[in-house]
mmCIF file of C-alpha atoms in Angstrom:
data_model
loop_
_atom_site.group_PDB
_atom_site.id
_atom_site.type_symbol
_atom_site.label_atom_id
_atom_site.label_comp_id
_atom_site.label_asym_id
_atom_site.label_seq_id
_atom_site.Cartn_x
_atom_site.Cartn_y
_atom_site.Cartn_z
ATOM 1 C CA MET A 1 -187.939 6.349 89.389
ATOM 2 C CA ASP A 2 -187.214 2.910 87.621
ATOM 3 C CA PRO A 3 -185.659 0.964 89.511
ATOM 4 C CA GLY A 4 -183.593 -0.727 86.850
ATOM 5 C CA TYR A 5 -181.562 2.719 86.582
ATOM 6 C CA SER A 6 -178.182 3.829 88.499
ATOM 7 C CA LEU A 7 -175.611 6.259 88.791
ATOM 8 C CA GLU A 8 -173.306 3.127 88.370
ATOM 9 C CA LYS A 9 -175.215 2.481 85.172
ATOM 10 C CA LEU A 10 -174.268 6.756 84.148
ATOM 11 C CA VAL A 11 -170.179 5.590 84.970
ATOM 12 C CA GLN A 12 -170.064 2.681 83.047
ATOM 13 C CA ALA A 13 -171.916 4.486 79.865
ATOM 14 C CA TYR A 14 -169.584 7.403 80.510
ATOM 15 C CA PHE A 15 -166.139 5.036 80.428
ATOM 16 C CA ASP A 16 -168.369 3.420 77.069
ATOM 17 C CA CYS A 17 -168.424 7.270 75.996
ATOM 18 C CA ARG A 18 -164.962 8.266 76.030
ATOM 19 C CA ARG A 19 -163.382 5.058 74.807
ATOM 20 C CA HIS A 20 -161.351 5.479 71.935
ATOM 21 C CA LYS A 21 -161.922 9.171 71.797
ATOM 22 C CA ARG A 22 -160.343 10.493 75.352
ATOM 23 C CA THR A 23 -158.451 12.672 73.905
ATOM 24 C CA THR A 24 -161.304 14.615 71.574
ATOM 25 C CA ALA A 25 -161.816 18.558 72.981
ATOM 26 C CA SER A 26 -164.767 17.748 74.850
ATOM 27 C CA ALA A 27 -164.244 14.900 76.257
ATOM 28 C CA LEU A 28 -161.221 15.741 77.991
ATOM 29 C CA ARG A 29 -163.437 19.435 78.504
ATOM 30 C CA PHE A 30 -165.922 16.898 80.349
ATOM 31 C CA GLU A 31 -163.273 15.136 82.172
ATOM 32 C CA GLN A 32 -161.719 18.212 83.809
ATOM 33 C CA ARG A 33 -164.670 17.859 86.462
ATOM 34 C CA LEU A 34 -166.036 14.962 86.198
ATOM 35 C CA GLU A 35 -167.289 14.298 89.268
ATOM 36 C CA HIS A 36 -169.166 17.064 88.853
ATOM 37 C CA ASN A 37 -171.134 16.945 85.556
ATOM 38 C CA LEU A 38 -171.573 13.378 86.218
ATOM 39 C CA LEU A 39 -173.578 14.526 89.252
ATOM 40 C CA VAL A 40 -175.138 17.204 86.962
ATOM 41 C CA LEU A 41 -176.471 14.970 84.753
ATOM 42 C CA HIS A 42 -177.167 12.432 86.761
ATOM 43 C CA GLU A 43 -179.746 14.648 88.968
ATOM 44 C CA ALA A 44 -180.957 15.873 85.524
ATOM 45 C CA LEU A 45 -181.519 11.903 84.462
ATOM 46 C CA GLU A 46 -183.024 11.250 88.123
ATOM 47 C CA ASP A 47 -185.389 14.927 88.452
ATOM 48 C CA GLY A 48 -187.066 13.807 84.885
ATOM 49 C CA SER A 49 -185.442 17.779 84.088
ATOM 50 C CA TYR A 50 -182.375 16.240 81.544
ATOM 51 C CA ARG A 51 -182.898 17.452 77.457
ATOM 52 C CA PRO A 52 -180.425 16.842 74.803
ATOM 53 C CA GLY A 53 -178.020 19.742 74.643
ATOM 54 C CA ARG A 54 -176.537 21.963 71.122
ATOM 55 C CA SER A 55 -175.009 19.580 68.005
ATOM 56 C CA ILE A 56 -172.478 20.465 66.434
ATOM 57 C CA CYS A 57 -173.247 19.575 62.218
ATOM 58 C CA PHE A 58 -169.807 19.759 59.868
ATOM 59 C CA ALA A 59 -169.676 17.931 56.587
ATOM 60 C CA ILE A 60 -167.073 15.142 55.188
ATOM 61 C CA SER A 61 -165.474 14.491 51.676
ATOM 62 C CA ARG A 62 -164.486 11.426 51.953
ATOM 63 C CA PRO A 63 -165.527 9.037 50.391
ATOM 64 C CA ARG A 64 -167.318 11.122 49.648
ATOM 65 C CA PRO A 65 -169.852 14.190 50.649
ATOM 66 C CA ARG A 66 -171.986 13.396 53.805
ATOM 67 C CA GLU A 67 -173.807 15.658 56.384
ATOM 68 C CA VAL A 68 -172.819 14.528 60.224
ATOM 69 C CA TRP A 69 -174.627 15.852 63.341
ATOM 70 C CA ALA A 70 -171.812 15.489 66.593
ATOM 71 C CA ALA A 71 -174.249 15.256 69.698
ATOM 72 C CA SER A 72 -172.172 17.070 73.034
ATOM 73 C CA PHE A 73 -170.602 14.319 75.294
ATOM 74 C CA PRO A 74 -172.997 13.785 77.861
ATOM 75 C CA ASP A 75 -175.692 13.182 75.137
ATOM 76 C CA ARG A 76 -173.167 10.983 73.981
ATOM 77 C CA ILE A 77 -173.361 9.444 77.348
ATOM 78 C CA VAL A 78 -176.678 9.515 77.587
ATOM 79 C CA HIS A 79 -177.362 7.411 74.025
ATOM 80 C CA HIS A 80 -174.743 4.814 75.449
ATOM 81 C CA LEU A 81 -176.640 4.845 78.571
ATOM 82 C CA VAL A 82 -179.776 4.591 76.623
ATOM 83 C CA TYR A 83 -177.874 1.384 74.588
ATOM 84 C CA ASN A 84 -176.498 -0.601 76.781
ATOM 85 C CA GLN A 85 -180.029 -0.916 79.473
ATOM 86 C CA ILE A 86 -181.810 -1.916 75.892
ATOM 87 C CA ALA A 87 -179.893 -3.027 73.050
ATOM 88 C CA ASP A 88 -179.124 -6.557 74.235
ATOM 89 C CA ARG A 89 -182.905 -7.192 74.158
ATOM 90 C CA PHE A 90 -183.377 -6.338 70.447
ATOM 91 C CA HIS A 91 -179.654 -8.003 69.238
ATOM 92 C CA ARG A 92 -181.066 -11.165 70.624
ATOM 93 C CA GLN A 93 -184.487 -10.547 68.390
ATOM 94 C CA PHE A 94 -182.239 -9.728 65.655
ATOM 95 C CA ILE A 95 -181.059 -12.431 62.410
ATOM 96 C CA ALA A 96 -177.213 -13.796 62.227
ATOM 97 C CA ASP A 97 -176.937 -11.794 58.974
ATOM 98 C CA SER A 98 -177.584 -8.554 60.584
ATOM 99 C CA CYS A 99 -174.440 -6.747 60.664
ATOM 100 C CA ALA A 100 -172.449 -2.948 61.559
ATOM 101 C CA CYS A 101 -173.265 -1.811 65.566
ATOM 102 C CA ILE A 102 -173.922 -4.901 67.510
ATOM 103 C CA PRO A 103 -170.381 -6.789 69.080
ATOM 104 C CA GLY A 104 -168.448 -8.770 66.518
ATOM 105 C CA ARG A 105 -170.282 -8.335 63.962
ATOM 106 C CA GLY A 106 -168.282 -5.076 61.856
ATOM 107 C CA THR A 107 -167.352 -5.264 58.214
ATOM 108 C CA LEU A 108 -164.588 -8.439 58.583
ATOM 109 C CA TYR A 109 -168.397 -10.514 59.645
ATOM 110 C CA ALA A 110 -170.457 -9.767 56.757
ATOM 111 C CA ALA A 111 -167.450 -9.923 54.078
ATOM 112 C CA ARG A 112 -167.210 -14.138 55.928
ATOM 113 C CA ARG A 113 -170.687 -14.162 56.448
ATOM 114 C CA LEU A 114 -171.350 -13.386 52.338
ATOM 115 C CA GLU A 115 -168.150 -15.391 51.559
ATOM 116 C CA ALA A 116 -169.234 -18.297 53.185
ATOM 117 C CA LYS A 117 -173.027 -18.028 52.159
ATOM 118 C CA VAL A 118 -171.317 -17.328 48.704
ATOM 119 C CA ARG A 119 -169.881 -20.969 49.308
ATOM 120 C CA SER A 120 -172.574 -22.690 50.161
ATOM 121 C CA GLN A 121 -174.879 -21.026 47.497
ATOM 122 C CA THR A 122 -172.472 -22.169 44.376
ATOM 123 C CA GLN A 123 -171.094 -25.429 46.211
ATOM 124 C CA ASN A 124 -167.748 -23.820 46.999
ATOM 125 C CA TRP A 125 -167.932 -22.391 43.361
ATOM 126 C CA SER A 126 -168.283 -25.468 41.532
ATOM 127 C CA GLN A 127 -171.976 -24.436 40.469
ATOM 128 C CA PRO A 128 -172.821 -21.363 38.484
ATOM 129 C CA GLY A 129 -175.464 -18.518 41.045
ATOM 130 C CA PHE A 130 -176.986 -14.858 40.971
ATOM 131 C CA TYR A 131 -176.656 -12.184 43.317
ATOM 132 C CA LEU A 132 -179.214 -9.328 43.943
ATOM 133 C CA LYS A 133 -177.656 -6.449 44.891
ATOM 134 C CA VAL A 134 -179.550 -3.609 46.907
ATOM 135 C CA ASP A 135 -179.108 -0.322 48.945
ATOM 136 C CA LEU A 136 -181.627 2.152 50.080
ATOM 137 C CA ALA A 137 -182.386 5.237 49.107
ATOM 138 C CA ASN A 138 -180.957 7.906 51.642
ATOM 139 C CA PHE A 139 -181.186 5.857 54.576
ATOM 140 C CA PHE A 140 -180.188 8.108 57.621
ATOM 141 C CA VAL A 141 -182.613 10.812 56.463
ATOM 142 C CA SER A 142 -185.784 8.595 55.293
ATOM 143 C CA ILE A 143 -186.400 7.222 58.077
ATOM 144 C CA ASP A 144 -189.730 8.588 60.510
ATOM 145 C CA LYS A 145 -189.744 8.153 63.959
ATOM 146 C CA ARG A 146 -193.242 7.091 64.077
ATOM 147 C CA VAL A 147 -192.874 3.967 62.335
ATOM 148 C CA LEU A 148 -189.290 3.576 64.460
ATOM 149 C CA TRP A 149 -191.044 3.920 67.555
ATOM 150 C CA PRO A 150 -193.820 1.462 68.123
ATOM 151 C CA LEU A 151 -190.928 -1.040 67.348
ATOM 152 C CA LEU A 152 -188.959 0.485 69.957
ATOM 153 C CA MET A 153 -192.136 0.092 72.548
ATOM 154 C CA GLN A 154 -192.256 -3.792 71.720
ATOM 155 C CA GLN A 155 -189.647 -4.273 73.983
ATOM 156 C CA ILE A 156 -189.393 -1.545 76.347
ATOM 157 C CA PRO A 157 -191.449 -2.633 78.739
ATOM 158 C CA GLU A 158 -190.389 0.031 81.397
ATOM 159 C CA ARG A 159 -191.508 3.831 82.039
ATOM 160 C CA TRP A 160 -188.308 5.319 82.875
ATOM 161 C CA TRP A 161 -186.493 3.658 80.155
ATOM 162 C CA ARG A 162 -189.315 4.398 77.131
ATOM 163 C CA GLY A 163 -189.360 8.188 78.549
ATOM 164 C CA LEU A 164 -186.071 8.135 78.171
ATOM 165 C CA THR A 165 -185.592 6.534 74.869
ATOM 166 C CA LYS A 166 -188.531 8.473 73.747
ATOM 167 C CA THR A 167 -186.199 11.380 74.526
ATOM 168 C CA VAL A 168 -183.207 10.282 72.793
ATOM 169 C CA LEU A 169 -185.301 8.968 69.483
ATOM 170 C CA PHE A 170 -187.393 12.110 69.051
ATOM 171 C CA HIS A 171 -185.370 15.189 69.440
ATOM 172 C CA ASP A 172 -184.236 17.480 66.817
ATOM 173 C CA PRO A 173 -180.650 18.344 66.497
ATOM 174 C CA ARG A 174 -181.773 21.224 64.454
ATOM 175 C CA LEU A 175 -183.074 23.195 66.662
ATOM 176 C CA ASP A 176 -180.453 24.082 68.404
ATOM 177 C CA PHE A 177 -176.826 23.151 66.468
ATOM 178 C CA GLU A 178 -173.460 24.337 65.947
ATOM 179 C CA LEU A 179 -172.465 24.743 61.969
ATOM 180 C CA ARG A 180 -168.519 23.487 61.363
ATOM 181 C CA GLY A 181 -166.017 23.084 59.460
ATOM 182 C CA ASP A 182 -165.322 23.912 55.307
ATOM 183 C CA ALA A 183 -169.358 25.689 54.208
ATOM 184 C CA SER A 184 -167.694 24.590 50.351
ATOM 185 C CA THR A 185 -167.797 20.800 51.771
ATOM 186 C CA LEU A 186 -171.026 21.050 52.811
ATOM 187 C CA ALA A 187 -172.553 22.549 49.688
ATOM 188 C CA LYS A 188 -171.299 19.729 47.943
ATOM 189 C CA VAL A 189 -173.384 17.897 49.901
ATOM 190 C CA PRO A 190 -176.658 16.741 48.042
ATOM 191 C CA GLU A 191 -179.791 17.981 49.211
ATOM 192 C CA HIS A 192 -181.588 15.486 49.348
ATOM 193 C CA LYS A 193 -179.126 13.598 51.462
ATOM 194 C CA ARG A 194 -179.310 16.003 54.173
ATOM 195 C CA LEU A 195 -181.050 16.007 56.799
ATOM 196 C CA ALA A 196 -181.585 20.074 57.362
ATOM 197 C CA ASN A 197 -184.284 19.337 54.714
ATOM 198 C CA ALA A 198 -186.483 16.299 55.850
ATOM 199 C CA GLY A 199 -189.267 15.987 57.410
ATOM 200 C CA ARG A 200 -190.206 16.962 61.176
ATOM 201 C CA TYR A 201 -190.606 13.455 62.094
ATOM 202 C CA HIS A 202 -187.705 12.210 59.678
ATOM 203 C CA GLY A 203 -184.290 11.080 59.708
ATOM 204 C CA LEU A 204 -181.362 10.495 62.056
ATOM 205 C CA PRO A 205 -178.260 11.992 62.747
ATOM 206 C CA ILE A 206 -175.518 10.535 61.208
ATOM 207 C CA GLY A 207 -172.895 9.939 63.453
ATOM 208 C CA ASN A 208 -174.610 9.181 66.765
ATOM 209 C CA LEU A 209 -174.051 4.952 68.319
ATOM 210 C CA SER A 210 -178.414 5.663 68.943
ATOM 211 C CA SER A 211 -178.847 6.230 65.198
ATOM 212 C CA GLN A 212 -176.812 3.472 63.799
ATOM 213 C CA PHE A 213 -178.788 1.148 66.430
ATOM 214 C CA PHE A 214 -182.070 3.037 66.067
ATOM 215 C CA ALA A 215 -181.605 2.047 62.049
ATOM 216 C CA ASN A 216 -181.251 -1.459 62.692
ATOM 217 C CA VAL A 217 -184.551 -2.165 64.481
ATOM 218 C CA LEU A 218 -186.072 -0.606 62.251
ATOM 219 C CA LEU A 219 -184.121 -3.088 59.367
ATOM 220 C CA ASN A 220 -185.483 -5.472 61.636
ATOM 221 C CA GLU A 221 -188.278 -5.551 60.384
ATOM 222 C CA LEU A 222 -187.563 -6.086 56.682
ATOM 223 C CA ASP A 223 -184.310 -8.762 57.906
ATOM 224 C CA GLN A 224 -187.382 -10.836 58.710
ATOM 225 C CA HIS A 225 -189.672 -9.700 55.997
ATOM 226 C CA ILE A 226 -186.849 -11.076 53.738
ATOM 227 C CA LYS A 227 -186.127 -14.248 55.419
ATOM 228 C CA HIS A 228 -189.399 -15.487 56.448
ATOM 229 C CA ARG A 229 -191.400 -14.339 53.629
ATOM 230 C CA ILE A 230 -189.607 -13.941 50.996
ATOM 231 C CA GLY A 231 -187.626 -17.139 51.426
ATOM 232 C CA ALA A 232 -184.335 -15.864 50.754
ATOM 233 C CA ARG A 233 -181.602 -18.820 52.559
ATOM 234 C CA HIS A 234 -178.892 -16.907 51.357
ATOM 235 C CA TYR A 235 -179.151 -13.094 52.426
ATOM 236 C CA THR A 236 -177.145 -10.438 54.202
ATOM 237 C CA ARG A 237 -177.056 -7.170 55.831
ATOM 238 C CA TYR A 238 -174.623 -4.376 56.598
ATOM 239 C CA VAL A 239 -176.544 -0.910 57.777
ATOM 240 C CA ASP A 240 -178.326 -1.011 54.165
ATOM 241 C CA ASP A 241 -176.328 -2.882 51.563
ATOM 242 C CA MET A 242 -178.046 -6.206 51.252
ATOM 243 C CA VAL A 243 -176.849 -8.901 48.970
ATOM 244 C CA LEU A 244 -179.430 -11.643 48.263
ATOM 245 C CA LEU A 245 -178.313 -14.863 46.434
ATOM 246 C CA HIS A 246 -180.408 -17.664 44.563
ATOM 247 C CA GLU A 247 -179.712 -20.436 41.062
ATOM 248 C CA SER A 248 -182.668 -18.406 39.185
ATOM 249 C CA ALA A 249 -182.390 -14.647 38.465
ATOM 250 C CA ASP A 250 -186.067 -14.847 38.176
ATOM 251 C CA TRP A 251 -186.017 -15.613 41.425
ATOM 252 C CA LEU A 252 -184.289 -12.917 43.017
ATOM 253 C CA ASN A 253 -185.947 -10.436 40.445
ATOM 254 C CA ASP A 254 -188.766 -11.621 41.962
ATOM 255 C CA ALA A 255 -187.747 -11.537 45.409
ATOM 256 C CA LEU A 256 -186.883 -7.661 44.343
ATOM 257 C CA ASP A 257 -190.305 -6.861 43.888
ATOM 258 C CA GLY A 258 -191.236 -8.559 47.081
ATOM 259 C CA ILE A 259 -189.032 -6.183 48.541
ATOM 260 C CA ASN A 260 -190.356 -2.979 47.153
ATOM 261 C CA ALA A 261 -193.531 -4.079 47.934
ATOM 262 C CA PHE A 262 -192.799 -4.211 51.521
ATOM 263 C CA LEU A 263 -190.833 -1.625 52.239
ATOM 264 C CA PRO A 264 -193.942 1.506 51.725
ATOM 265 C CA SER A 265 -194.500 -0.237 55.203
ATOM 266 C CA LEU A 266 -191.361 1.186 56.798
ATOM 267 C CA GLY A 267 -191.583 4.564 54.772
ATOM 268 C CA LEU A 268 -188.487 3.614 52.873
ATOM 269 C CA ALA A 269 -187.605 3.049 49.048
ATOM 270 C CA LEU A 270 -184.701 0.874 47.252
ATOM 271 C CA ASN A 271 -181.959 3.213 45.598
ATOM 272 C CA PRO A 272 -182.464 2.049 41.018
ATOM 273 C CA ARG A 273 -178.979 2.799 41.146
ATOM 274 C CA LYS A 274 -177.427 0.513 43.329
ATOM 275 C CA THR A 275 -179.700 -2.529 42.262
ATOM 276 C CA VAL A 276 -177.580 -5.140 40.915
ATOM 277 C CA LEU A 277 -178.651 -8.385 39.373
ATOM 278 C CA GLN A 278 -175.386 -10.294 38.272
ATOM 279 C CA PRO A 279 -173.898 -14.329 37.622
ATOM 280 C CA ILE A 280 -172.049 -14.694 41.650
ATOM 281 C CA HIS A 281 -168.731 -15.175 39.726
ATOM 282 C CA ARG A 282 -168.218 -11.830 38.614
ATOM 283 C CA GLY A 283 -167.209 -10.499 41.636
ATOM 284 C CA ILE A 284 -170.168 -8.981 44.787
ATOM 285 C CA ASP A 285 -168.447 -6.209 46.359
ATOM 286 C CA TYR A 286 -169.646 -5.326 49.587
ATOM 287 C CA VAL A 287 -168.078 -4.161 52.523
ATOM 288 C CA GLY A 288 -165.491 -2.432 50.798
ATOM 289 C CA GLN A 289 -164.538 -6.112 50.104
ATOM 290 C CA VAL A 290 -164.350 -8.471 46.223
ATOM 291 C CA ILE A 291 -165.972 -11.785 46.828
ATOM 292 C CA LYS A 292 -164.299 -13.598 44.066
ATOM 293 C CA PRO A 293 -163.767 -18.007 43.104
ATOM 294 C CA TRP A 294 -161.667 -18.826 45.907
ATOM 295 C CA HIS A 295 -160.620 -15.526 47.492
ATOM 296 C CA ARG A 296 -161.025 -12.082 48.553
ATOM 297 C CA ILE A 297 -159.610 -8.590 48.029
ATOM 298 C CA THR A 298 -159.793 -5.190 49.242
ATOM 299 C CA ARG A 299 -161.934 -2.651 46.298
ATOM 300 C CA ARG A 300 -159.212 -1.055 43.749
ATOM 301 C CA ARG A 301 -161.062 2.107 44.372
ATOM 302 C CA THR A 302 -160.203 2.074 47.786
ATOM 303 C CA VAL A 303 -156.527 0.258 47.340
ATOM 304 C CA HIS A 304 -155.462 3.917 45.090
ATOM 305 C CA ALA A 305 -156.830 6.014 47.197
ATOM 306 C CA ALA A 306 -155.029 4.578 50.082
ATOM 307 C CA LEU A 307 -151.913 4.515 47.754
ATOM 308 C CA ALA A 308 -152.160 8.075 46.816
ATOM 309 C CA ARG A 309 -152.740 9.501 50.104
ATOM 310 C CA VAL A 310 -149.757 8.286 51.853
ATOM 311 C CA SER A 311 -147.788 9.668 48.978
ATOM 312 C CA VAL A 312 -148.249 12.928 49.805
ATOM 313 C CA MET A 313 -149.253 13.163 53.792
ATOM 314 C CA ASP A 314 -148.257 14.787 55.876
ATOM 315 C CA ALA A 315 -145.392 13.050 58.180
ATOM 316 C CA SER A 316 -146.958 13.488 61.670
ATOM 317 C CA ASP A 317 -150.229 12.069 60.427
ATOM 318 C CA LEU A 318 -148.062 9.273 58.478
ATOM 319 C CA PHE A 319 -147.898 6.534 61.132
ATOM 320 C CA ALA A 320 -150.779 6.113 62.392
ATOM 321 C CA SER A 321 -152.385 6.385 58.571
ATOM 322 C CA SER A 322 -150.548 3.913 57.265
ATOM 323 C CA ASN A 323 -151.067 1.428 59.745
ATOM 324 C CA SER A 324 -155.213 2.105 60.035
ATOM 325 C CA TYR A 325 -154.640 1.037 55.968
ATOM 326 C CA LEU A 326 -152.470 -2.074 57.093
ATOM 327 C CA GLY A 327 -155.428 -3.040 59.481
ATOM 328 C CA LEU A 328 -157.994 -2.399 56.645
ATOM 329 C CA LEU A 329 -156.086 -4.449 53.603
ATOM 330 C CA ARG A 330 -155.240 -7.771 56.314
ATOM 331 C CA GLN A 331 -159.374 -7.801 56.603
ATOM 332 C CA ALA A 332 -159.190 -9.673 52.913
ATOM 333 C CA SER A 333 -157.891 -13.191 52.367
ATOM 334 C CA HIS A 334 -155.704 -11.828 49.642
ATOM 335 C CA SER A 335 -154.074 -8.305 50.647
ATOM 336 C CA HIS A 336 -150.256 -9.808 50.450
ATOM 337 C CA HIS A 337 -149.773 -7.825 47.122
ATOM 338 C CA ASP A 338 -151.427 -4.565 47.802
ATOM 339 C CA ARG A 339 -150.004 -4.315 51.367
ATOM 340 C CA ALA A 340 -146.710 -4.615 49.954
ATOM 341 C CA LEU A 341 -147.073 -1.741 47.513
ATOM 342 C CA LEU A 342 -148.547 0.512 50.423
ATOM 343 C CA ILE A 343 -145.055 -0.646 52.152
ATOM 344 C CA ASN A 344 -142.872 0.476 49.588
ATOM 345 C CA ILE A 345 -144.359 4.128 50.283
ATOM 346 C CA MET A 346 -143.431 3.927 53.291
ATOM 347 C CA ARG A 347 -140.259 2.588 52.751
ATOM 348 C CA ASP A 348 -139.265 5.754 50.661
ATOM 349 C CA ARG A 349 -140.335 8.061 53.201
ATOM 350 C CA GLY A 350 -137.888 6.587 55.487
ATOM 351 C CA HIS A 351 -140.004 4.112 57.688
ATOM 352 C CA VAL A 352 -138.796 0.613 58.492
ATOM 353 C CA VAL A 353 -141.654 -1.721 58.273
ATOM 354 C CA LYS A 354 -142.137 -5.822 60.074
ATOM 355 C CA SER A 355 -141.181 -8.223 57.643
ATOM 356 C CA ASP A 356 -144.167 -9.769 56.871
ATOM 357 C CA LEU A 357 -146.011 -6.786 55.862
ATOM 358 C CA THR A 358 -148.308 -6.166 59.407
ATOM 359 C CA LYS A 359 -147.338 -2.654 60.584
ATOM 360 C CA VAL A 360 -144.721 0.227 60.275
ATOM 361 C CA PHE A 361 -142.995 1.425 63.223
ATOM 362 C CA ARG A 362 -142.368 5.199 64.279
ATOM 363 C CA LYS A 363 -138.849 6.228 62.268
ATOM 364 C CA SER A 364 -137.801 7.977 66.285
ATOM 365 C CA THR A 365 -138.467 4.289 67.389
ATOM 366 C CA CYS A 366 -136.056 2.866 64.296
ATOM 367 C CA SER A 367 -132.955 4.896 64.666
ATOM 368 C CA LYS A 368 -132.998 4.109 68.212
ATOM 369 C CA ILE A 369 -133.115 0.207 67.933
#
């Protein structure tokens, strides 16, 4: 056993795992015999007999059909255990412009970071400039674990933690899984985007904390190349969506060639259909927002979809969904008009809203006031 592991760390990983998901069926089943289940998992980790269990495969339709693989609840606890132990040593090496699955670096951080870089590049919108936006082709399905593993080993000298990390990384959920959900939705997922069709050592399951973290470790190599070899001063990345800024379109084209030349070393490639080179003043669509001169707005497609959904949504889901949409819209610097459109629908459906258009109240709560 590695002295860095303890039952206390496993318990902390359990609490991290159940956060915001305590009412799910898998979390409730685990909690019914909490002490027993934790001790069983602890003993398996101690004696080296731990092996990942059965995963659940299903498909989602929004924003586009996508295959999702959900690990069992005990396995998700182990993912948090590994993440809690090793993530910080990797995060300290990441550039400040690497976003997603890093504490404090969500979509709002990414949007504000890019907005600040745009202002710097254009000298507060007074000078012209260009942006290059690129996206990796079939990213999670294309990840080669044999390329990723040496990058992880460099920062995990502890033998026990290295072994557990390897078990998590190289586990193939396709060998033991349960298919759930609507088969017609799964059929809409393109064949080349399905983990089931990936090579033996290729692909990370979308939906696991470990997959998001491992993806950042791999793409840190690309970040370092873009920042220090290509020399991009203004650059940011959210998962596999990347944006580079420069006053010269020719320089950005050369940077694109440099990225294309480097990616094969990681076993990755760009999606040519999602490569965009445009003047900055036209607006940059990034992490659900559009950055334009002097303001950020929510992507129009997202706003229209939100309005359409709350108009016909079942009343039992309306309260939570409407407040979730309001929180999303508030991330944009200019969102009053979009929030007003949403609020008007909620008023028509009998709800009361806060005067600053930031919150919707339940009908039952309103009737008691």
